[in-house]
mmCIF file of C-alpha atoms in Angstrom:
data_model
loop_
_atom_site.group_PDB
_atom_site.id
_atom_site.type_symbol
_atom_site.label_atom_id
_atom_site.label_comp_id
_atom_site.label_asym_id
_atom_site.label_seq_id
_atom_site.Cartn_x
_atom_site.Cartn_y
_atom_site.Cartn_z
ATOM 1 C CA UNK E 226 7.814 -11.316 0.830
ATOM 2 C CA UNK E 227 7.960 -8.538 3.692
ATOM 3 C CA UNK E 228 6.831 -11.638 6.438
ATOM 4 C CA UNK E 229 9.628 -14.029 5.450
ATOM 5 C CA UNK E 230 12.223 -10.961 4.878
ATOM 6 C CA UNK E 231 10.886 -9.809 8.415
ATOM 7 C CA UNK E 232 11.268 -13.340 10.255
ATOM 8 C CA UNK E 233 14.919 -13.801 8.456
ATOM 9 C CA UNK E 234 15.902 -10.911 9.604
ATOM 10 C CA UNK E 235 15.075 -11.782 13.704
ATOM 11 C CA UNK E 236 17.105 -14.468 13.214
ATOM 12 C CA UNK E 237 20.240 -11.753 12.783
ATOM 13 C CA UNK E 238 19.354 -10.133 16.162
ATOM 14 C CA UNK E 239 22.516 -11.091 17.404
ATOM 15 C CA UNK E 240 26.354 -9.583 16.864
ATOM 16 C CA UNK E 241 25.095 -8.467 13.369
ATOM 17 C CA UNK E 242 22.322 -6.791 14.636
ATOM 18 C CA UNK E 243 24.668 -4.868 17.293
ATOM 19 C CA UNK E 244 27.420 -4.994 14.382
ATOM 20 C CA UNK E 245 25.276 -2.438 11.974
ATOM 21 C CA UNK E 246 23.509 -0.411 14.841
ATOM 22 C CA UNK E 247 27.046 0.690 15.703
ATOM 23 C CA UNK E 248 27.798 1.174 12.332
ATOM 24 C CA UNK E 249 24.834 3.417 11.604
ATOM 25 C CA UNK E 250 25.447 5.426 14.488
ATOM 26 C CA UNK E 251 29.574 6.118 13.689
ATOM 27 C CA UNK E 252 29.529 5.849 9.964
ATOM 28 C CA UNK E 253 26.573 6.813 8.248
ATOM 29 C CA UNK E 254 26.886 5.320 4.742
ATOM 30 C CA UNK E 255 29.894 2.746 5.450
ATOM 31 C CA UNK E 256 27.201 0.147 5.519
ATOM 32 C CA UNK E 257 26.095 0.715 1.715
ATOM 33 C CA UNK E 258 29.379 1.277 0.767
ATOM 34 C CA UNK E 259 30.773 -2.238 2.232
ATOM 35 C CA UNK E 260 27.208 -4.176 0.397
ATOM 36 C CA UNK E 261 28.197 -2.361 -2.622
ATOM 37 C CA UNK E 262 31.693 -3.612 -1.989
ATOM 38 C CA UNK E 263 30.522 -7.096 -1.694
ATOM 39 C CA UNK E 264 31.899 -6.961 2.336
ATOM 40 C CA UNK E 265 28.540 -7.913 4.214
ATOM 41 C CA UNK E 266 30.003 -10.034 7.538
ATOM 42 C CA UNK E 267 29.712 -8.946 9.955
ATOM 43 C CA UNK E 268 26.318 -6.963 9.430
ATOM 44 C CA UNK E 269 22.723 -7.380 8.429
ATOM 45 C CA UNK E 270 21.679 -7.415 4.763
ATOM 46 C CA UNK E 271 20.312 -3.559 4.058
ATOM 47 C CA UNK E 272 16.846 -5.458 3.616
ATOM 48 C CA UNK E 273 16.522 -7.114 6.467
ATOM 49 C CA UNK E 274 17.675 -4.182 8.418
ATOM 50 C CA UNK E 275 15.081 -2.074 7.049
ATOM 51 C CA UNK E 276 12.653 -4.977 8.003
ATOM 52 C CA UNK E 277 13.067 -4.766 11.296
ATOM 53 C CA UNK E 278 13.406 -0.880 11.773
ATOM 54 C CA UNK E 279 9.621 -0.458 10.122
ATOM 55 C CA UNK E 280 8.778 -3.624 12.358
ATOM 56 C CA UNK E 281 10.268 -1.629 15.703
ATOM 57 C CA UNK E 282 8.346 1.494 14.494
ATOM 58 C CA UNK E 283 5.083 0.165 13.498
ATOM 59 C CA UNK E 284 4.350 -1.656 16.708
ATOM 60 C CA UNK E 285 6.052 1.074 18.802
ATOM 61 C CA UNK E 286 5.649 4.381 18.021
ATOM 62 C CA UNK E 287 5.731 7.928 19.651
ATOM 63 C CA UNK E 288 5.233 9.901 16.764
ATOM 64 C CA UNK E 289 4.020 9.780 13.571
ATOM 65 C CA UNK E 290 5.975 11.837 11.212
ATOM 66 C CA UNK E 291 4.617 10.292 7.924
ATOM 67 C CA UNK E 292 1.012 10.879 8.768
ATOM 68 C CA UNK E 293 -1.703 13.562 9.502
ATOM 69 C CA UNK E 294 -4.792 13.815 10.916
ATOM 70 C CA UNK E 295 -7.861 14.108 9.069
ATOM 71 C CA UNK E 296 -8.572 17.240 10.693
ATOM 72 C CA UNK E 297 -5.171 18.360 9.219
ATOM 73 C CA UNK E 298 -5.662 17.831 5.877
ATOM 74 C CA UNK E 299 -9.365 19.040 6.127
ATOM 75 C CA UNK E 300 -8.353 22.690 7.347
ATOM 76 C CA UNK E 301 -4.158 23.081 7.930
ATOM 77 C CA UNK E 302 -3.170 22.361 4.250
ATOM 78 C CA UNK E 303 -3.721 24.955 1.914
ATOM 79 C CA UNK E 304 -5.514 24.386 -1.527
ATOM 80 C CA UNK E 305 -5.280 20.529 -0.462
ATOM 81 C CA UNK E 306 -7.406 21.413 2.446
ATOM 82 C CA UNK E 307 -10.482 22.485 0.131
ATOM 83 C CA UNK E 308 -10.010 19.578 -1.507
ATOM 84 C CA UNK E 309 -10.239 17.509 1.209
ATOM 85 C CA UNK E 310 -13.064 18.704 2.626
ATOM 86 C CA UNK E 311 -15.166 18.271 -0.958
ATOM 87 C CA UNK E 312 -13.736 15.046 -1.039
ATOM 88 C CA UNK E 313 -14.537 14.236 2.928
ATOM 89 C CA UNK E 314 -17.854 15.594 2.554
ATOM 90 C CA UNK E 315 -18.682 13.257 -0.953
ATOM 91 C CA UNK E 316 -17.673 10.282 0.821
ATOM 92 C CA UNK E 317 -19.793 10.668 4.074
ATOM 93 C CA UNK E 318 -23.082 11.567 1.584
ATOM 94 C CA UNK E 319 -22.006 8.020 -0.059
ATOM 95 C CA UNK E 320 -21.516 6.047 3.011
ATOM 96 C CA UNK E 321 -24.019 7.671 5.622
ATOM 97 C CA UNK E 322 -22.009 7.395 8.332
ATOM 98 C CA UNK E 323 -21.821 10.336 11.070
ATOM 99 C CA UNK E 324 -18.383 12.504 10.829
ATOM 100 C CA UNK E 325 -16.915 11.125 14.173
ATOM 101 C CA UNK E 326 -17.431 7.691 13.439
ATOM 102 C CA UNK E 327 -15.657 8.151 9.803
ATOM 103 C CA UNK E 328 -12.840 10.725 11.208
ATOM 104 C CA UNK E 329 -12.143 7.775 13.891
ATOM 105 C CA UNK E 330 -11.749 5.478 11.066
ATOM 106 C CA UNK E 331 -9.728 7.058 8.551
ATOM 107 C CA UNK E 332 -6.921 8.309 11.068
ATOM 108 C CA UNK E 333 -6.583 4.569 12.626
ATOM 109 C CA UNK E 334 -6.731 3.332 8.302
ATOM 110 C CA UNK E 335 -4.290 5.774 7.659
ATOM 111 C CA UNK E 336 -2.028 5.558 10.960
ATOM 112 C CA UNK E 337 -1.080 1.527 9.997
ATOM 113 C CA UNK E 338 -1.031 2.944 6.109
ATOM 114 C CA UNK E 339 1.675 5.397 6.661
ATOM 115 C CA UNK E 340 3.740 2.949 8.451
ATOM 116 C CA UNK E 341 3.295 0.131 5.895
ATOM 117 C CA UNK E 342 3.700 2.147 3.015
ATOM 118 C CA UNK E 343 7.151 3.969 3.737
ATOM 119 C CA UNK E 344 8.891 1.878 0.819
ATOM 120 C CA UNK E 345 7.454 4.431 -1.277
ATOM 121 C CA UNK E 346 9.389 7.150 -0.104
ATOM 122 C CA UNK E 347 12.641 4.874 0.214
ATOM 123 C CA UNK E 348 12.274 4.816 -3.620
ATOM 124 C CA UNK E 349 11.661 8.021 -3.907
ATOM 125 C CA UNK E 350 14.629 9.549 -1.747
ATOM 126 C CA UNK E 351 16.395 7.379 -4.132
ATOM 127 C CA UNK E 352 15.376 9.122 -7.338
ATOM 128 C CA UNK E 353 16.273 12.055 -5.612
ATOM 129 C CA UNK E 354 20.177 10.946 -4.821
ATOM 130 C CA UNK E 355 20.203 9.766 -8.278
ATOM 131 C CA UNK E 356 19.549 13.069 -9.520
ATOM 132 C CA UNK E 357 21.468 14.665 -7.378
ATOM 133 C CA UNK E 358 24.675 12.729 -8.144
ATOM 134 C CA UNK E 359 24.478 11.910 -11.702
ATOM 135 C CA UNK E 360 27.701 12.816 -12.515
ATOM 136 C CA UNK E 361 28.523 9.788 -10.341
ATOM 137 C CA UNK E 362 27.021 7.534 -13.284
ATOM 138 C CA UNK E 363 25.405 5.281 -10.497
ATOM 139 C CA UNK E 364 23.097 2.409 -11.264
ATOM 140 C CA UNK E 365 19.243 3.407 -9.601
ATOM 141 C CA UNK E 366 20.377 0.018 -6.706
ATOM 142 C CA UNK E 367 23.316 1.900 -5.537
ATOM 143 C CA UNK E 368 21.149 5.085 -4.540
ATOM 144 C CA UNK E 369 18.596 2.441 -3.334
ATOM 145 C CA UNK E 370 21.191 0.862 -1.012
ATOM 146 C CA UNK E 371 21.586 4.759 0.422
ATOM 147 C CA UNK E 372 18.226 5.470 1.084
ATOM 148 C CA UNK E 373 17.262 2.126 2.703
ATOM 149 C CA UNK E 374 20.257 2.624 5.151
ATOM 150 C CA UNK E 375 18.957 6.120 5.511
ATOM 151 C CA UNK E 376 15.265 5.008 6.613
ATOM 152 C CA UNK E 377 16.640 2.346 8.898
ATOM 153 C CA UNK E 378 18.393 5.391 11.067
ATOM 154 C CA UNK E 379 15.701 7.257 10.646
ATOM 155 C CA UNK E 380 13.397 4.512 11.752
ATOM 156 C CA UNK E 381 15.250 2.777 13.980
ATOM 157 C CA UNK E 382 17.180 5.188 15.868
ATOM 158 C CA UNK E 383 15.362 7.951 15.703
ATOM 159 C CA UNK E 384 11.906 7.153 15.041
ATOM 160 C CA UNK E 385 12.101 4.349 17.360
ATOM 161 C CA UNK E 386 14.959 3.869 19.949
ATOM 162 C CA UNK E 387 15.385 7.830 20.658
ATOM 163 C CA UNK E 388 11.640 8.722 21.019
ATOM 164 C CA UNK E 389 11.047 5.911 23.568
ATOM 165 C CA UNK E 390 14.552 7.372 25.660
ATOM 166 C CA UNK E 391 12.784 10.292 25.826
ATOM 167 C CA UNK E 392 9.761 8.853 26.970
ATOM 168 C CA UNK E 393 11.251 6.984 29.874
ATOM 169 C CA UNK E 394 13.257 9.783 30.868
ATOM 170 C CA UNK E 395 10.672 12.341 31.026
ATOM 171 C CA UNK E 396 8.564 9.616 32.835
ATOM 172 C CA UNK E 397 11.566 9.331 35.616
ATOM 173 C CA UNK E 398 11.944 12.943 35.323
ATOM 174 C CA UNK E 399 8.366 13.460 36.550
ATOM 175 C CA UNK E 400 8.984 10.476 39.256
ATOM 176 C CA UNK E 401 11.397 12.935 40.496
ATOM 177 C CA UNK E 402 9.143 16.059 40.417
ATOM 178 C CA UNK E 403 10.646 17.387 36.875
ATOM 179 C CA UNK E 404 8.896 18.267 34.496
ATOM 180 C CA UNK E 405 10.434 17.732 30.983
ATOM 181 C CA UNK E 406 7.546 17.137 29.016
ATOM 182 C CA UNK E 407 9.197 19.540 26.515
ATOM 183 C CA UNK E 408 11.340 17.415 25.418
ATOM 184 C CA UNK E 409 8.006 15.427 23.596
ATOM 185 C CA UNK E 410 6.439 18.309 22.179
ATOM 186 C CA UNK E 411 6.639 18.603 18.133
ATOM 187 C CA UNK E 412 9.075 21.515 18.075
ATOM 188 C CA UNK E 413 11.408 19.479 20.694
ATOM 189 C CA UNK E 414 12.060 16.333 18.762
ATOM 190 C CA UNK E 415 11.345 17.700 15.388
ATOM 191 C CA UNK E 416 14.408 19.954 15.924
ATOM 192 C CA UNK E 417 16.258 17.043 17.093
ATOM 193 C CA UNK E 418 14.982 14.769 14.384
ATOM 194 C CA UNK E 419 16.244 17.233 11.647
ATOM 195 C CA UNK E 420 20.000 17.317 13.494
ATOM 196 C CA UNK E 421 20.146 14.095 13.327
ATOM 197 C CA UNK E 422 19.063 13.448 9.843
ATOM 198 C CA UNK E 423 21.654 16.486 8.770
ATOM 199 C CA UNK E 424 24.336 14.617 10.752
ATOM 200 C CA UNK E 425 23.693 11.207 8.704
ATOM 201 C CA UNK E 426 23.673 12.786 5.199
ATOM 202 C CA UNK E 427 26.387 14.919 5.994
ATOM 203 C CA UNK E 428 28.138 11.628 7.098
ATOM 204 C CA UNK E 429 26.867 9.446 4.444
ATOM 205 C CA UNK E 430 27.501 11.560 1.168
ATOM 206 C CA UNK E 431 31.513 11.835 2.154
ATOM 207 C CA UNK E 432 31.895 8.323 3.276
ATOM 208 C CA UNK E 433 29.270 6.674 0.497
ATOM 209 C CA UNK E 434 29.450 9.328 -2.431
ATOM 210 C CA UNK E 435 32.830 10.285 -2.104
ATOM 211 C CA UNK E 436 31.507 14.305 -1.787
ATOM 212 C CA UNK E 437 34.043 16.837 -0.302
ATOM 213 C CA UNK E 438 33.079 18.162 3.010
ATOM 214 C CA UNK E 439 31.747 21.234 1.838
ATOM 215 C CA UNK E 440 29.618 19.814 -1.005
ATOM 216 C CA UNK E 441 28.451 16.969 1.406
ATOM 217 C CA UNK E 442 26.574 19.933 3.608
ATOM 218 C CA UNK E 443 25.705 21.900 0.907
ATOM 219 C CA UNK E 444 23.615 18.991 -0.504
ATOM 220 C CA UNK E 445 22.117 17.906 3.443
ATOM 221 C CA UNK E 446 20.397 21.305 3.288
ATOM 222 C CA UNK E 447 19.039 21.084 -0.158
ATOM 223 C CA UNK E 448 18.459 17.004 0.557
ATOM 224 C CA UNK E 449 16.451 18.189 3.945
ATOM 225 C CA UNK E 450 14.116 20.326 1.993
ATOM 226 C CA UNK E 451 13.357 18.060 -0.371
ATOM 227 C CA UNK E 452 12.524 15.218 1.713
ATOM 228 C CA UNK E 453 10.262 17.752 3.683
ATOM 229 C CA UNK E 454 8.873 17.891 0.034
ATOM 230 C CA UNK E 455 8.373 14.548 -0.533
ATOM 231 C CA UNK E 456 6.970 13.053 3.297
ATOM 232 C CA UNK E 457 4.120 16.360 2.132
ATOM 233 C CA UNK E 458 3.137 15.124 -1.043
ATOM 234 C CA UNK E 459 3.498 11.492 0.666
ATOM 235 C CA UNK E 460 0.880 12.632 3.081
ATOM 236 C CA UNK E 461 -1.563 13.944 0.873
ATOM 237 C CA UNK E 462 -1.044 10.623 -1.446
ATOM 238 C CA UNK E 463 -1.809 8.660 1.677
ATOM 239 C CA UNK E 464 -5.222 10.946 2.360
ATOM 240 C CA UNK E 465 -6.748 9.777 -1.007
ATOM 241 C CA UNK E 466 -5.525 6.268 -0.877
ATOM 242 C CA UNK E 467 -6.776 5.673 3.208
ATOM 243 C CA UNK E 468 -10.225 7.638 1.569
ATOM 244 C CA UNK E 469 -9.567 5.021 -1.436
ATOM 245 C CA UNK E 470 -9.655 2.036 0.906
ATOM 246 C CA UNK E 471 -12.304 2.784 3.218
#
């Protein structure tokens, strides 16, 4: 179960823990590689690791990049947008409630969703890789093993330990009469998010798949869109399954 995976995996928060951090950060994709190697001391189990990096972003987060707003998919979304609102409007003739009150309620429902529910994009990142390197002739678990590393960076170090450095040091910036609250706006760490995401897969398809250097960035770009692609149609999925449980 996720609680006993979870409390197994605090028990690791030791060398391993340090072990695989470091070994995320240098060599994206030599931590899938070793599991799939059978060489797992000295690091964390790719479960457990992802454990803990949805544990560190659930109760700590700066942004939400898996989630919208109600207000976002009522009127910034396209076609899903009119949608939304038909559907928005139905529900609040059903439950009589006043459009604050349920707007407050959904986004809170759907905040702790998003962040319990990111397993479903881990498998479907891996669908994608499996796709994308079937001339490999890789079983679905070794693409699996991939994308769970890939979620714990993105999680963990970016998602979690880099947006709360940024927070402290625009907080001791403006201690110090700076102002660098720029460096939390969307544009700001989405354009640092997506470097560092480039620089993992980039990384991770030479050490882990073996690509040449040239294929490896050739598929980051087309592996960048796609996730865009899939955290989207994640979002909208998430919009009629918070409506769904409320």
């Amino acid at each position: 179960s996720f609680l006993s995976g979870l409390l197994n995996a605090f028990t690791f928060l030791d060398g391993k823990f340090f072990n695989t951090v470091k070994l995320l950060i240098v060599k994206p994709g030599q931590l899938s590689k070793n599991i799939q190697e059978g060489k797992r001391v000295p690091f964390m189990n790719m479960l457990s690791l992802f454990f803990v990096a949805n544990f560190f972003y659930f109760l700590f987060p700066i942004f939400d990049s898996y989630n919208s707003t109600l207000y976002r998919h009522m009127y910034q979304v396209g076609y899903h947008s009119e949608i939304a609102q038909k559907t928005v409007t139905a529900k609040l003739d059903e439950a009589t409630i006043a459009f604050k009150d349920f707007e407050e309620t959904y986004n809170s429902q759907s905040t702790n969703l998003s962040k319990s529910l990111i397993i479903v994009l881990v498998f479907a990142f891996s669908g994608i890789l499996m796709v994308m390197n079937y001339s490999k002739g890789s079983f679905f678990f070794n693409h699996l093993l991939f994308a769970l590393e890939f979620y714990s960076f993105q999680l963990l170090l970016i998602a979690f330990l880099l947006a709360n450095l940024i927070r402290v040091l625009v907080k001791v910036a403006f201690y110090f009469g700076i102002d660098w609250a720029f460096l939390l706006s969307d544009f700001t760490f989405t354009s640092i998010h997506v470097s560092l995401i480039a620089y993992f897969l980039i990384r991770g398809l030479i050490t882990y798949y073996r690509q040449k250097w040239y294929w490896a960035i050739l598929k980051s770009i087309v592996l960048i869109f796609l996730l865009q692609g899939t955290v989207i149609t994640y979002r909208i999925m998430l919009f009629y399954f918070t409506i769904w449980t409320m």
